[in-house]
PDB file of C-alpha atoms in Angstrom:
ATOM      1  CA  MET L 236      22.059  -1.177  20.598  1.00  0.00           C
ATOM      2  CA  ASP L 237      18.594  -1.221  19.243  1.00  0.00           C
ATOM      3  CA  ASP L 238      18.000  -2.310  15.716  1.00  0.00           C
ATOM      4  CA  VAL L 239      17.057   0.650  13.600  1.00  0.00           C
ATOM      5  CA  GLY L 240      14.763  -1.653  11.540  1.00  0.00           C
ATOM      6  CA  SER L 241      12.970  -2.920  14.452  1.00  0.00           C
ATOM      7  CA  PRO L 242       9.243  -1.868  15.156  1.00  0.00           C
ATOM      8  CA  ARG L 243       8.895   0.883  17.678  1.00  0.00           C
ATOM      9  CA  SER L 244       7.785  -0.244  21.245  1.00  0.00           C
ATOM     10  CA  ALA L 245       8.102   0.919  24.506  1.00  0.00           C
ATOM     11  CA  ILE L 246      11.546   0.408  26.040  1.00  0.00           C
ATOM     12  CA  VAL L 247      10.806   2.533  29.458  1.00  0.00           C
ATOM     13  CA  GLU L 248       7.543   2.314  31.039  1.00  0.00           C
ATOM     14  CA  MET L 249       7.106   4.308  34.342  1.00  0.00           C
ATOM     15  CA  ARG L 250       3.702   4.072  35.813  1.00  0.00           C
ATOM     16  CA  ARG L 251       2.520   6.542  38.535  1.00  0.00           C
ATOM     17  CA  VAL L 252       6.068   6.176  40.151  1.00  0.00           C
ATOM     18  CA  SER L 253       6.810   8.051  43.434  1.00  0.00           C
ATOM     19  CA  ARG L 254       9.773   8.286  45.368  1.00  0.00           C
ATOM     20  CA  ARG L 255       9.257   9.607  48.920  1.00  0.00           C
ATOM     21  CA  TYR L 256      11.880  10.387  51.785  1.00  0.00           C
ATOM     22  CA  PRO L 257      10.756  10.996  55.404  1.00  0.00           C
ATOM     23  CA  THR L 258      12.234  14.448  56.658  1.00  0.00           C
ATOM     24  CA  ALA L 259      11.869  16.514  59.921  1.00  0.00           C
ATOM     25  CA  ALA L 260       9.335  18.554  58.210  1.00  0.00           C
ATOM     26  CA  GLY L 261       7.431  15.670  56.897  1.00  0.00           C
ATOM     27  CA  THR L 262       7.356  13.388  53.769  1.00  0.00           C
ATOM     28  CA  PHE L 263       9.362  14.809  50.932  1.00  0.00           C
ATOM     29  CA  ALA L 264       8.258  13.663  47.406  1.00  0.00           C
ATOM     30  CA  ALA L 265      11.159  13.727  44.943  1.00  0.00           C
ATOM     31  CA  LEU L 266       9.046  11.832  42.551  1.00  0.00           C
ATOM     32  CA  ASP L 267       5.288  12.286  42.520  1.00  0.00           C
ATOM     33  CA  GLU L 268       3.413   9.705  40.667  1.00  0.00           C
ATOM     34  CA  VAL L 269       5.416  10.175  37.186  1.00  0.00           C
ATOM     35  CA  ASP L 270       3.959   8.579  34.133  1.00  0.00           C
ATOM     36  CA  LEU L 271       6.719   8.132  31.381  1.00  0.00           C
ATOM     37  CA  VAL L 272       6.972   6.090  28.292  1.00  0.00           C
ATOM     38  CA  VAL L 273      10.134   6.028  26.062  1.00  0.00           C
ATOM     39  CA  GLU L 274       9.824   4.434  22.682  1.00  0.00           C
ATOM     40  CA  ARG L 275      12.635   2.440  21.073  1.00  0.00           C
ATOM     41  CA  GLY L 276      15.092   4.731  19.323  1.00  0.00           C
ATOM     42  CA  GLU L 277      14.072   7.788  20.864  1.00  0.00           C
ATOM     43  CA  TYR L 278      16.480  10.296  22.244  1.00  0.00           C
ATOM     44  CA  VAL L 279      15.065  12.101  25.255  1.00  0.00           C
ATOM     45  CA  ALA L 280      16.687  14.897  27.477  1.00  0.00           C
ATOM     46  CA  VAL L 281      15.162  15.113  30.885  1.00  0.00           C
ATOM     47  CA  VAL L 282      15.685  18.631  32.160  1.00  0.00           C
ATOM     48  CA  GLY L 283      14.528  20.762  35.070  1.00  0.00           C
ATOM     49  CA  ARG L 284      15.845  23.082  38.131  1.00  0.00           C
ATOM     50  CA  SER L 285      17.990  21.570  40.752  1.00  0.00           C
ATOM     51  CA  GLY L 286      15.908  19.570  43.260  1.00  0.00           C
ATOM     52  CA  SER L 287      13.459  18.960  40.457  1.00  0.00           C
ATOM     53  CA  GLY L 288      13.791  15.210  40.594  1.00  0.00           C
ATOM     54  CA  LYS L 289      15.804  14.329  37.714  1.00  0.00           C
ATOM     55  CA  SER L 290      18.558  12.352  39.350  1.00  0.00           C
ATOM     56  CA  THR L 291      15.832  10.484  41.508  1.00  0.00           C
ATOM     57  CA  LEU L 292      14.049   9.839  38.351  1.00  0.00           C
ATOM     58  CA  LEU L 293      17.306   8.323  36.916  1.00  0.00           C
ATOM     59  CA  ASN L 294      18.430   6.601  39.951  1.00  0.00           C
ATOM     60  CA  VAL L 295      14.920   4.612  39.828  1.00  0.00           C
ATOM     61  CA  LEU L 296      15.052   3.912  36.234  1.00  0.00           C
ATOM     62  CA  THR L 297      18.606   2.296  36.347  1.00  0.00           C
ATOM     63  CA  GLY L 298      17.726   0.204  39.468  1.00  0.00           C
ATOM     64  CA  ILE L 299      20.244   2.259  41.836  1.00  0.00           C
ATOM     65  CA  ASP L 300      17.016   3.366  43.726  1.00  0.00           C
ATOM     66  CA  ARG L 301      13.514   1.840  44.375  1.00  0.00           C
ATOM     67  CA  PRO L 302      10.440   3.487  44.062  1.00  0.00           C
ATOM     68  CA  THR L 303       8.347   3.878  46.970  1.00  0.00           C
ATOM     69  CA  GLY L 304       5.023   3.470  44.711  1.00  0.00           C
ATOM     70  CA  GLY L 305       4.234   2.609  41.103  1.00  0.00           C
ATOM     71  CA  THR L 306       5.931   0.537  38.560  1.00  0.00           C
ATOM     72  CA  VAL L 307       9.249   0.587  36.641  1.00  0.00           C
ATOM     73  CA  THR L 308       9.661  -1.689  33.442  1.00  0.00           C
ATOM     74  CA  VAL L 309      12.515  -1.568  31.046  1.00  0.00           C
ATOM     75  CA  ALA L 310      12.666  -3.506  27.909  1.00  0.00           C
ATOM     76  CA  GLY L 311      10.246  -6.033  29.531  1.00  0.00           C
ATOM     77  CA  THR L 312      11.719  -6.480  32.809  1.00  0.00           C
ATOM     78  CA  ALA L 313       9.761  -5.254  35.783  1.00  0.00           C
ATOM     79  CA  LEU L 314      12.631  -3.543  38.114  1.00  0.00           C
ATOM     80  CA  HIS L 315      10.028  -3.321  40.918  1.00  0.00           C
ATOM     81  CA  ASP L 316       9.828  -7.023  41.127  1.00  0.00           C
ATOM     82  CA  LEU L 317      13.396  -7.495  41.281  1.00  0.00           C
ATOM     83  CA  GLY L 318      15.640  -8.491  44.636  1.00  0.00           C
ATOM     84  CA  GLU L 319      18.793  -7.032  44.915  1.00  0.00           C
ATOM     85  CA  ASP L 320      20.918 -10.016  43.200  1.00  0.00           C
ATOM     86  CA  GLY L 321      18.387  -9.568  40.409  1.00  0.00           C
ATOM     87  CA  LEU L 322      18.967  -6.009  39.906  1.00  0.00           C
ATOM     88  CA  ALA L 323      22.546  -6.300  40.117  1.00  0.00           C
ATOM     89  CA  ARG L 324      22.262  -8.710  37.200  1.00  0.00           C
ATOM     90  CA  TRP L 325      19.901  -6.570  35.441  1.00  0.00           C
ATOM     91  CA  ARG L 326      22.342  -3.655  35.498  1.00  0.00           C
ATOM     92  CA  ARG L 327      25.030  -5.595  33.948  1.00  0.00           C
ATOM     93  CA  GLU L 328      23.070  -5.913  30.804  1.00  0.00           C
ATOM     94  CA  GLY L 329      19.777  -4.207  30.651  1.00  0.00           C
ATOM     95  CA  VAL L 330      21.218  -0.470  31.032  1.00  0.00           C
ATOM     96  CA  GLY L 331      24.360   1.386  30.042  1.00  0.00           C
ATOM     97  CA  ILE L 332      25.102   4.186  32.281  1.00  0.00           C
ATOM     98  CA  VAL L 333      27.212   7.131  31.413  1.00  0.00           C
ATOM     99  CA  PHE L 334      28.620   9.226  34.445  1.00  0.00           C
ATOM    100  CA  GLN L 335      29.382  12.950  34.731  1.00  0.00           C
ATOM    101  CA  PHE L 336      33.007  11.982  35.966  1.00  0.00           C
ATOM    102  CA  PHE L 337      33.523   9.130  33.582  1.00  0.00           C
ATOM    103  CA  GLN L 338      34.733   6.466  36.388  1.00  0.00           C
ATOM    104  CA  LEU L 339      36.992   4.597  34.213  1.00  0.00           C
ATOM    105  CA  LEU L 340      39.258   2.327  36.150  1.00  0.00           C
ATOM    106  CA  PRO L 341      42.982   4.207  36.051  1.00  0.00           C
ATOM    107  CA  THR L 342      44.982   1.299  36.249  1.00  0.00           C
ATOM    108  CA  LEU L 343      43.437  -0.367  32.921  1.00  0.00           C
ATOM    109  CA  THR L 344      43.859   0.770  29.480  1.00  0.00           C
ATOM    110  CA  VAL L 345      41.079   2.141  27.535  1.00  0.00           C
ATOM    111  CA  LEU L 346      40.493  -1.188  25.638  1.00  0.00           C
ATOM    112  CA  GLU L 347      40.432  -3.109  29.197  1.00  0.00           C
ATOM    113  CA  ASN L 348      37.989  -0.733  30.499  1.00  0.00           C
ATOM    114  CA  VAL L 349      35.617  -1.349  27.628  1.00  0.00           C
ATOM    115  CA  VAL L 350      36.062  -5.157  27.762  1.00  0.00           C
ATOM    116  CA  LEU L 351      35.416  -5.257  31.456  1.00  0.00           C
ATOM    117  CA  PRO L 352      31.839  -5.212  31.315  1.00  0.00           C
ATOM    118  CA  MET L 353      31.805  -8.169  28.990  1.00  0.00           C
ATOM    119  CA  ASP L 354      34.106 -10.079  31.340  1.00  0.00           C
ATOM    120  CA  PHE L 355      31.578  -9.684  34.245  1.00  0.00           C
ATOM    121  CA  ARG L 356      28.725 -10.682  32.079  1.00  0.00           C
ATOM    122  CA  GLY L 357      30.585 -13.740  30.417  1.00  0.00           C
ATOM    123  CA  GLY L 358      29.263 -15.725  27.324  1.00  0.00           C
ATOM    124  CA  ARG L 359      31.746 -14.263  24.883  1.00  0.00           C
ATOM    125  CA  ALA L 360      35.176 -15.697  23.963  1.00  0.00           C
ATOM    126  CA  ALA L 361      38.030 -13.383  24.869  1.00  0.00           C
ATOM    127  CA  ARG L 362      38.857 -12.665  21.177  1.00  0.00           C
ATOM    128  CA  GLU L 363      35.325 -11.609  20.603  1.00  0.00           C
ATOM    129  CA  ARG L 364      35.034  -9.146  23.601  1.00  0.00           C
ATOM    130  CA  ASP L 365      38.512  -7.404  22.138  1.00  0.00           C
ATOM    131  CA  ARG L 366      36.813  -7.300  18.717  1.00  0.00           C
ATOM    132  CA  ARG L 367      33.615  -5.778  19.988  1.00  0.00           C
ATOM    133  CA  ALA L 368      35.655  -3.385  22.244  1.00  0.00           C
ATOM    134  CA  ARG L 369      37.664  -2.152  19.376  1.00  0.00           C
ATOM    135  CA  GLU L 370      34.673  -1.596  17.306  1.00  0.00           C
ATOM    136  CA  LEU L 371      32.888   0.452  19.980  1.00  0.00           C
ATOM    137  CA  LEU L 372      36.059   2.626  20.626  1.00  0.00           C
ATOM    138  CA  ASP L 373      36.242   3.370  16.612  1.00  0.00           C
ATOM    139  CA  LEU L 374      32.318   4.216  16.698  1.00  0.00           C
ATOM    140  CA  VAL L 375      32.883   6.812  19.374  1.00  0.00           C
ATOM    141  CA  GLY L 376      36.103   8.045  17.585  1.00  0.00           C
ATOM    142  CA  VAL L 377      38.844   6.972  20.019  1.00  0.00           C
ATOM    143  CA  GLY L 378      39.882   3.617  18.460  1.00  0.00           C
ATOM    144  CA  ASP L 379      43.591   4.891  18.284  1.00  0.00           C
ATOM    145  CA  GLN L 380      43.586   5.445  21.836  1.00  0.00           C
ATOM    146  CA  ALA L 381      43.072   1.773  23.088  1.00  0.00           C
ATOM    147  CA  ALA L 382      46.589   1.144  24.414  1.00  0.00           C
ATOM    148  CA  LYS L 383      46.577   4.210  26.680  1.00  0.00           C
ATOM    149  CA  VAL L 384      45.421   4.699  30.309  1.00  0.00           C
ATOM    150  CA  PRO L 385      42.708   6.961  31.081  1.00  0.00           C
ATOM    151  CA  ALA L 386      45.128   9.449  32.475  1.00  0.00           C
ATOM    152  CA  GLU L 387      46.712   9.986  29.179  1.00  0.00           C
ATOM    153  CA  LEU L 388      43.440  11.113  27.489  1.00  0.00           C
ATOM    154  CA  SER L 389      41.597  14.348  27.462  1.00  0.00           C
ATOM    155  CA  GLY L 390      38.114  14.742  29.186  1.00  0.00           C
ATOM    156  CA  GLY L 391      36.110  14.380  25.983  1.00  0.00           C
ATOM    157  CA  GLN L 392      38.172  11.441  24.928  1.00  0.00           C
ATOM    158  CA  GLN L 393      37.382   9.944  28.472  1.00  0.00           C
ATOM    159  CA  GLN L 394      34.019  10.462  28.194  1.00  0.00           C
ATOM    160  CA  ARG L 395      33.690   8.847  24.841  1.00  0.00           C
ATOM    161  CA  VAL L 396      35.506   5.778  26.388  1.00  0.00           C
ATOM    162  CA  ALA L 397      32.781   5.736  29.005  1.00  0.00           C
ATOM    163  CA  ILE L 398      30.150   6.029  26.269  1.00  0.00           C
ATOM    164  CA  ALA L 399      31.943   2.812  24.624  1.00  0.00           C
ATOM    165  CA  ARG L 400      31.939   0.919  27.962  1.00  0.00           C
ATOM    166  CA  ALA L 401      28.356   1.683  28.457  1.00  0.00           C
ATOM    167  CA  LEU L 402      27.291   0.082  25.177  1.00  0.00           C
ATOM    168  CA  ALA L 403      29.715  -3.001  25.697  1.00  0.00           C
ATOM    169  CA  ASN L 404      26.856  -5.482  26.538  1.00  0.00           C
ATOM    170  CA  ASP L 405      24.265  -4.121  23.905  1.00  0.00           C
ATOM    171  CA  PRO L 406      21.920  -2.717  26.471  1.00  0.00           C
ATOM    172  CA  PRO L 407      18.383  -1.886  25.215  1.00  0.00           C
ATOM    173  CA  LEU L 408      18.836   1.622  26.876  1.00  0.00           C
ATOM    174  CA  LEU L 409      21.704   3.992  27.327  1.00  0.00           C
ATOM    175  CA  VAL L 410      21.214   6.859  30.213  1.00  0.00           C
ATOM    176  CA  ALA L 411      23.655   9.410  30.924  1.00  0.00           C
ATOM    177  CA  ASP L 412      23.818  11.550  34.066  1.00  0.00           C
ATOM    178  CA  GLU L 413      25.201  15.221  33.286  1.00  0.00           C
ATOM    179  CA  PRO L 414      27.432  13.716  30.413  1.00  0.00           C
ATOM    180  CA  THR L 415      28.874  17.213  29.532  1.00  0.00           C
ATOM    181  CA  GLY L 416      28.812  18.742  32.800  1.00  0.00           C
ATOM    182  CA  ASN L 417      32.604  18.392  33.493  1.00  0.00           C
ATOM    183  CA  LEU L 418      33.599  19.390  29.895  1.00  0.00           C
ATOM    184  CA  ASP L 419      34.419  22.583  28.442  1.00  0.00           C
ATOM    185  CA  SER L 420      31.797  23.721  25.438  1.00  0.00           C
ATOM    186  CA  ALA L 421      33.874  22.664  22.750  1.00  0.00           C
ATOM    187  CA  THR L 422      34.650  19.247  23.925  1.00  0.00           C
ATOM    188  CA  ALA L 423      30.904  18.912  25.290  1.00  0.00           C
ATOM    189  CA  ASP L 424      29.873  19.528  21.487  1.00  0.00           C
ATOM    190  CA  ARG L 425      32.069  16.602  20.372  1.00  0.00           C
ATOM    191  CA  VAL L 426      30.390  14.393  23.006  1.00  0.00           C
ATOM    192  CA  LEU L 427      27.057  15.361  21.989  1.00  0.00           C
ATOM    193  CA  GLU L 428      27.781  14.585  18.313  1.00  0.00           C
ATOM    194  CA  VAL L 429      28.635  11.062  19.490  1.00  0.00           C
ATOM    195  CA  PHE L 430      25.138  10.804  21.251  1.00  0.00           C
ATOM    196  CA  GLY L 431      23.664  12.169  17.941  1.00  0.00           C
ATOM    197  CA  ASP L 432      25.334   9.616  15.914  1.00  0.00           C
ATOM    198  CA  LEU L 433      24.065   6.727  18.256  1.00  0.00           C
ATOM    199  CA  ALA L 434      20.669   8.138  18.254  1.00  0.00           C
ATOM    200  CA  ARG L 435      20.813   8.232  14.309  1.00  0.00           C
ATOM    201  CA  ARG L 436      21.927   4.404  14.712  1.00  0.00           C
ATOM    202  CA  GLY L 437      18.833   3.491  16.619  1.00  0.00           C
ATOM    203  CA  THR L 438      20.249   3.587  20.219  1.00  0.00           C
ATOM    204  CA  THR L 439      17.577   4.560  22.760  1.00  0.00           C
ATOM    205  CA  LEU L 440      19.051   7.419  24.603  1.00  0.00           C
ATOM    206  CA  LEU L 441      17.950   9.344  28.069  1.00  0.00           C
ATOM    207  CA  LEU L 442      20.068  11.858  28.956  1.00  0.00           C
ATOM    208  CA  VAL L 443      19.730  13.831  32.371  1.00  0.00           C
ATOM    209  CA  SER L 444      21.255  17.225  31.702  1.00  0.00           C
ATOM    210  CA  HIS L 445      21.395  21.375  32.511  1.00  0.00           C
ATOM    211  CA  ASP L 446      23.039  21.488  29.102  1.00  0.00           C
ATOM    212  CA  ARG L 447      20.727  23.576  26.840  1.00  0.00           C
ATOM    213  CA  ASP L 448      22.523  21.744  23.797  1.00  0.00           C
ATOM    214  CA  VAL L 449      21.248  18.463  24.881  1.00  0.00           C
ATOM    215  CA  ALA L 450      17.687  19.547  24.831  1.00  0.00           C
ATOM    216  CA  ARG L 451      18.243  21.040  21.684  1.00  0.00           C
ATOM    217  CA  ARG L 452      19.603  17.963  20.078  1.00  0.00           C
ATOM    218  CA  ALA L 453      17.396  15.397  21.727  1.00  0.00           C
ATOM    219  CA  SER L 454      14.259  14.463  19.870  1.00  0.00           C
ATOM    220  CA  ARG L 455      12.099  14.824  22.881  1.00  0.00           C
ATOM    221  CA  VAL L 456      12.293  16.920  26.046  1.00  0.00           C
ATOM    222  CA  VAL L 457      10.767  16.080  29.257  1.00  0.00           C
ATOM    223  CA  GLU L 458      10.913  18.828  32.022  1.00  0.00           C
ATOM    224  CA  LEU L 459      10.312  18.002  35.426  1.00  0.00           C
ATOM    225  CA  GLY L 460       9.296  20.214  38.377  1.00  0.00           C
ATOM    226  CA  ASP L 461       8.818  19.438  41.853  1.00  0.00           C
ATOM    227  CA  GLY L 462       8.836  15.726  41.525  1.00  0.00           C
ATOM    228  CA  ARG L 463       6.338  15.905  38.377  1.00  0.00           C
ATOM    229  CA  ILE L 464       6.632  16.185  34.628  1.00  0.00           C
ATOM    230  CA  VAL L 465       5.477  19.670  33.648  1.00  0.00           C
ATOM    231  CA  VAL L 466       6.629  19.520  29.943  1.00  0.00           C
ATOM    232  CA  ASP L 467       6.769  16.765  27.539  1.00  0.00           C
ATOM    233  CA  ARG L 468       7.323  17.974  24.002  1.00  0.00           C
ATOM    234  CA  PRO L 469       9.285  17.282  21.000  1.00  0.00           C
ATOM    235  CA  ALA L 470      12.547  19.154  21.125  1.00  0.00           C
ATOM    236  CA  ARG L 471      13.210  22.396  18.967  1.00  0.00           C
ATOM    237  CA  THR L 472       9.969  23.794  19.485  1.00  0.00           C
ATOM    238  CA  ARG L 473      10.872  26.288  22.530  1.00  0.00           C
ATOM    239  CA  GLU L 474      13.256  26.174  25.204  1.00  0.00           C
ATOM    240  CA  PRO L 475      12.011  24.600  28.601  1.00  0.00           C
ATOM    241  CA  SER L 476      11.904  26.964  31.310  1.00  0.00           C
ATOM    242  CA  GLY L 477      13.935  24.928  33.663  1.00  0.00           C
ATOM    243  CA  VAL L 478      16.980  24.198  31.627  1.00  0.00           C
TER     244      VAL L 478
END
């Protein structure tokens, strides 16, 4: 997680980023020369109608997909210059991803799910990995669930475990794809409180969501329409039209 006392600097720099796909009707621009800069410690909600380009932006930003034009830099790493092996290595430590459907491994305990990314990365003793995992589970409010398997947890608890897992390797950026989309409103509210706590601690957050509460709680709202940024404003001034 970002150090709260660090000077603010760009964590995300997307410059004239496009992602175009050939179709029977011609070329479709899922992203059309998008410029986006996210500073250290910002809490950004990316919103927009279905098909606006939100998921494509997230996929390009996390190295899951490649742009067909422009440059993508995260915490000083130029993703557009990395090969597939380099991208795979970068994803293990350069970004934490929280998915809508949790994607926890069902046969592992909660603790083991959080330890796993540290196992893949290496560089920490087993005792230190265990300590770090327990610290993160406590941070998101599910430390008492460490010995259980995911099926024994509620949806909100599983999502909080997924957040802890995404933070395991101290990534400079945490992104979430519809993190409350599979939760009821009360549970979603508790999960958003966790993101708010992380933001106050200095974590750089970028959440893609249709949830109005995400836009209200973020410090900045970026709205996409037809592959372009149509609104980029501080949150809480007015509701964006595409949420």
